[in-house]
C-alpha positions as protocol buffer text, in pm:
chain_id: "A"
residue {
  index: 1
  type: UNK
  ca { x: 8705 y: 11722 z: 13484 }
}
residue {
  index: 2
  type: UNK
  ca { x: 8876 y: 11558 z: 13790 }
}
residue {
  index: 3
  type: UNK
  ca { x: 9188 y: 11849 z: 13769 }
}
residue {
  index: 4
  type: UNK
  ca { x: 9467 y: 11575 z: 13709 }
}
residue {
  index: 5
  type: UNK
  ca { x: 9683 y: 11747 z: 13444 }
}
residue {
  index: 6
  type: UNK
  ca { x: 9945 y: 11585 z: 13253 }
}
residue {
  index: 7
  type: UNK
  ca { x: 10293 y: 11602 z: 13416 }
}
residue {
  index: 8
  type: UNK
  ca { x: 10460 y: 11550 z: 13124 }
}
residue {
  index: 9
  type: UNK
  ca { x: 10382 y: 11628 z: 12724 }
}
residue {
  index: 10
  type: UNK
  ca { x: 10520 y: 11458 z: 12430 }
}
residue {
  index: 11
  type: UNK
  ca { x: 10441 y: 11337 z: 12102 }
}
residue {
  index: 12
  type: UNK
  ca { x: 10526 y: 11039 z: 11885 }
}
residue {
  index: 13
  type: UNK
  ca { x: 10511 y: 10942 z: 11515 }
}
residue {
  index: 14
  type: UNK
  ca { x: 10256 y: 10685 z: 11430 }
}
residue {
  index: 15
  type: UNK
  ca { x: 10209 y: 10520 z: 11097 }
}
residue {
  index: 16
  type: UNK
  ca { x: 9803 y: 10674 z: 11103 }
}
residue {
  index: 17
  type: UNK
  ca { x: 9997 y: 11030 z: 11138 }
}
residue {
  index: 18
  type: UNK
  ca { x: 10237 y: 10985 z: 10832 }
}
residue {
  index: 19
  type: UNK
  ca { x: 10143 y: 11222 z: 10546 }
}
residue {
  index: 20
  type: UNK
  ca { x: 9877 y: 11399 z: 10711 }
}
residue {
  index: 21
  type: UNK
  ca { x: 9753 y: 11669 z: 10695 }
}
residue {
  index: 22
  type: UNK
  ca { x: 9841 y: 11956 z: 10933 }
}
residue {
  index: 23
  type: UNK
  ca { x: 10129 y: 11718 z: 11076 }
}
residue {
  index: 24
  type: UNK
  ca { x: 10074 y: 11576 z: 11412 }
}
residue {
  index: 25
  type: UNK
  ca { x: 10343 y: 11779 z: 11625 }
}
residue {
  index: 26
  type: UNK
  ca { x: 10417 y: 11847 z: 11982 }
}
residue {
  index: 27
  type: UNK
  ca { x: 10249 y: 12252 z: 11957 }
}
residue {
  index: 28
  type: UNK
  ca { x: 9909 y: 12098 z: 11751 }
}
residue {
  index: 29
  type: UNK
  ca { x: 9922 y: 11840 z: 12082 }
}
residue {
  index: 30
  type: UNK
  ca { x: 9993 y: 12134 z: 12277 }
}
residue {
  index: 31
  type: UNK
  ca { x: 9710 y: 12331 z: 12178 }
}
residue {
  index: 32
  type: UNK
  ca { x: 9454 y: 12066 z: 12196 }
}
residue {
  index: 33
  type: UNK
  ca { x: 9514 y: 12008 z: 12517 }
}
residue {
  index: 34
  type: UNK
  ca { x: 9459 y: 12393 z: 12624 }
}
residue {
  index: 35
  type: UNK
  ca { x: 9142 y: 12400 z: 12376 }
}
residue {
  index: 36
  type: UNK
  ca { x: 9057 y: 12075 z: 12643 }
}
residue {
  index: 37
  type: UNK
  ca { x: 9078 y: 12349 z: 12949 }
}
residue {
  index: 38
  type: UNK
  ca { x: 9460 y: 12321 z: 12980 }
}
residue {
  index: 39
  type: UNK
  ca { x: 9624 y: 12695 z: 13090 }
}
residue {
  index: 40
  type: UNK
  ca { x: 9902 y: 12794 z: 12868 }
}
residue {
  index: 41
  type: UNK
  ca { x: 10176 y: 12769 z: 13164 }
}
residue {
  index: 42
  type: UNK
  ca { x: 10064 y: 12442 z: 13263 }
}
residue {
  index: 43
  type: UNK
  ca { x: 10121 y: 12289 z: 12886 }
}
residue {
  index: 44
  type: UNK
  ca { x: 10441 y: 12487 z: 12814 }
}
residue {
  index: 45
  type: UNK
  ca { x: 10584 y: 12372 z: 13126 }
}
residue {
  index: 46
  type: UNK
  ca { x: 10464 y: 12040 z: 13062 }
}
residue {
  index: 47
  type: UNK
  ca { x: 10644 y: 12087 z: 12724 }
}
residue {
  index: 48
  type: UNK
  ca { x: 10967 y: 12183 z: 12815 }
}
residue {
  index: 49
  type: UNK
  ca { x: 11108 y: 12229 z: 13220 }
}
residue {
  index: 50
  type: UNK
  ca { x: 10912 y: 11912 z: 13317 }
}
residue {
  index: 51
  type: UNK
  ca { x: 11033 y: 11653 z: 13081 }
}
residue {
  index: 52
  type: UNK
  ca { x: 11426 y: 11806 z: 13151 }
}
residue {
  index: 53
  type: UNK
  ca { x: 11343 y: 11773 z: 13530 }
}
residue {
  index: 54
  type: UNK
  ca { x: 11234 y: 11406 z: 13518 }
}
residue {
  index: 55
  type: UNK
  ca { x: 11499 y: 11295 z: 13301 }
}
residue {
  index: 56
  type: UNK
  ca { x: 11718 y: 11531 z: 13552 }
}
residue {
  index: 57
  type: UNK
  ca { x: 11922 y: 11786 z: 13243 }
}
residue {
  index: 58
  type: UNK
  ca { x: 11765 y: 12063 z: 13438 }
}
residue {
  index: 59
  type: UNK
  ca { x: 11871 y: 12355 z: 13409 }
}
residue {
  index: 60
  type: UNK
  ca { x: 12077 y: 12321 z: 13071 }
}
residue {
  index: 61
  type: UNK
  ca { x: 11766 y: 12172 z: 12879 }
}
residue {
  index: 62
  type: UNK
  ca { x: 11436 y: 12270 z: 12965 }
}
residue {
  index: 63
  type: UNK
  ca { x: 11547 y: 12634 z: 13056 }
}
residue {
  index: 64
  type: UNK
  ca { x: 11677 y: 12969 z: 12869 }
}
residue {
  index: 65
  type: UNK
  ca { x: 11783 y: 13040 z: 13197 }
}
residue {
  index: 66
  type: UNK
  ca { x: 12241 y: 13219 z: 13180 }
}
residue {
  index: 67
  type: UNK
  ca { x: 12406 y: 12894 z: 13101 }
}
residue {
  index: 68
  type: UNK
  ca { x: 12158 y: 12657 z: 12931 }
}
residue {
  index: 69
  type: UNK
  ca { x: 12198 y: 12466 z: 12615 }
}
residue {
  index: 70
  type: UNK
  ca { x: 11977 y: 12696 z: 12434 }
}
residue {
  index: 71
  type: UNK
  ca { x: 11739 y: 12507 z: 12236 }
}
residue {
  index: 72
  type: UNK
  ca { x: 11399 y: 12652 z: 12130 }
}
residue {
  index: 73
  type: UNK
  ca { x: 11097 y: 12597 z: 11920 }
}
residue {
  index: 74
  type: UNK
  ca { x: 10985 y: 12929 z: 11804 }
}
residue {
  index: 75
  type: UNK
  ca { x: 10617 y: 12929 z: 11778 }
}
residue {
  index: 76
  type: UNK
  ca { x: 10353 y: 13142 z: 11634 }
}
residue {
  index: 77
  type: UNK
  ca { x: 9970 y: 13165 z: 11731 }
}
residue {
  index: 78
  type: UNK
  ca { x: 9716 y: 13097 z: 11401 }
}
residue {
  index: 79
  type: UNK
  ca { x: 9391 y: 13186 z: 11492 }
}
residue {
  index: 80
  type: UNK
  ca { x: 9234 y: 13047 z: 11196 }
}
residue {
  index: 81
  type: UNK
  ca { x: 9415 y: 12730 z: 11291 }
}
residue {
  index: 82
  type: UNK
  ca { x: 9188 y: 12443 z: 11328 }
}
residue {
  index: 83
  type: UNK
  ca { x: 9219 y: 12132 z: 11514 }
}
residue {
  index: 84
  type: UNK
  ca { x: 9050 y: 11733 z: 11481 }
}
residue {
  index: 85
  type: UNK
  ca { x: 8998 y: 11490 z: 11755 }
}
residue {
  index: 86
  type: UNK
  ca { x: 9051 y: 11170 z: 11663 }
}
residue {
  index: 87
  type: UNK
  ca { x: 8683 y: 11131 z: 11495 }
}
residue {
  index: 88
  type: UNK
  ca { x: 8790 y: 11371 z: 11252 }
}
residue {
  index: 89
  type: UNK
  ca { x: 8602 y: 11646 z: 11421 }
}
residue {
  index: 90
  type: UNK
  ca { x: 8731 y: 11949 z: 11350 }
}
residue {
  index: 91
  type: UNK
  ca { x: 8735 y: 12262 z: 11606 }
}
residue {
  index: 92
  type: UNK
  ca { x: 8773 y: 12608 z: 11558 }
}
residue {
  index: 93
  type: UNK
  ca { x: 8951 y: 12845 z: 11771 }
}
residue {
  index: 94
  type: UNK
  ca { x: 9351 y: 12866 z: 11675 }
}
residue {
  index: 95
  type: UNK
  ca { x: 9638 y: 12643 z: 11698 }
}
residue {
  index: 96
  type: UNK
  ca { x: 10021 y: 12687 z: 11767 }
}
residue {
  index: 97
  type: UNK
  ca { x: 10264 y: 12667 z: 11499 }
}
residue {
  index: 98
  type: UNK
  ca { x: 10620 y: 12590 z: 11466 }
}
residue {
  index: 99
  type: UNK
  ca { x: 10855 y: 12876 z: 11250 }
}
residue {
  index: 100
  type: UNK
  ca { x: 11181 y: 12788 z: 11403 }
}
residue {
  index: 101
  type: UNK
  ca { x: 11409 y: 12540 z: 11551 }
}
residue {
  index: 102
  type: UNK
  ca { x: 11758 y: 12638 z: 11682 }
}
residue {
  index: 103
  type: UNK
  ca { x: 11971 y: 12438 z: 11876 }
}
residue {
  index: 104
  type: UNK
  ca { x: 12264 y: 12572 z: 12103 }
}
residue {
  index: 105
  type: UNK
  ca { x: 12134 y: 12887 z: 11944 }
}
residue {
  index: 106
  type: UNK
  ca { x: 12199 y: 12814 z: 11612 }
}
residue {
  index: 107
  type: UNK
  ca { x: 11859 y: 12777 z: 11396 }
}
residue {
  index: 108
  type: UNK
  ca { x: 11877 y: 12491 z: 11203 }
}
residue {
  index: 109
  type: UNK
  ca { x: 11536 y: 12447 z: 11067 }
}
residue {
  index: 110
  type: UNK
  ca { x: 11318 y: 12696 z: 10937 }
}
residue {
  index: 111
  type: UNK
  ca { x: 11048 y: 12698 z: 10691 }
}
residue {
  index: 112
  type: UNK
  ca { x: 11157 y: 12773 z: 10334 }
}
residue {
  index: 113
  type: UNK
  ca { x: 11005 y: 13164 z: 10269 }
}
């Protein structure tokens, strides 16, 4: 409500988050902070170019930009996807899901067909 956005985004496994049920991941943390007001380019960035730019690996992590390492998360939008503050209180409206991990542009985790 004050505009102070997050200048970085991350997520962390915690033993309430083990075995639950969607798994707590960086896009679910993503998308509750747009369904909080968030834009989409804010969070990404947030995400990705900031993180590489504080811990100064810009531009060969962060980026997809001729020359970077070229890791990516591919991600696909659920609308049905629902997401639960920390009450338990669920909200409709869509979520972002992970289909795709690659690293140096290799994809080494996808999700068995």
């Amino acid at each position: 409500s004050q505009g102070f956005l997050p200048d970085t985004i991350s997520t962390d496994l915690w033993k309430a988050h083990l075995n639950e049920t969607p798994v707590h991941d960086l896009p679910r943390t993503l998308s509750k902070l747009i369904a909080a007001g968030m834009s989409e380019t804010d969070a990404f960035r947030a995400a990705t170019w900031r993180p590489a730019e504080v811990l100064r690996v810009t531009p060969e992590i962060g980026s997809l930009a001729t020359g970077a390492l070229g890791d990516l998360c591919g991600l696909r939008w659920n609308p049905d996807g629902q997401l639960k503050d920390t009450n338990g209180v669920a909200k409709d409206g869509g979520v972002w899901e992970p289909i795709f991990v690659a690293h140096a542009g290799d994809v080494v985790l996808a999700p068995e067909a």
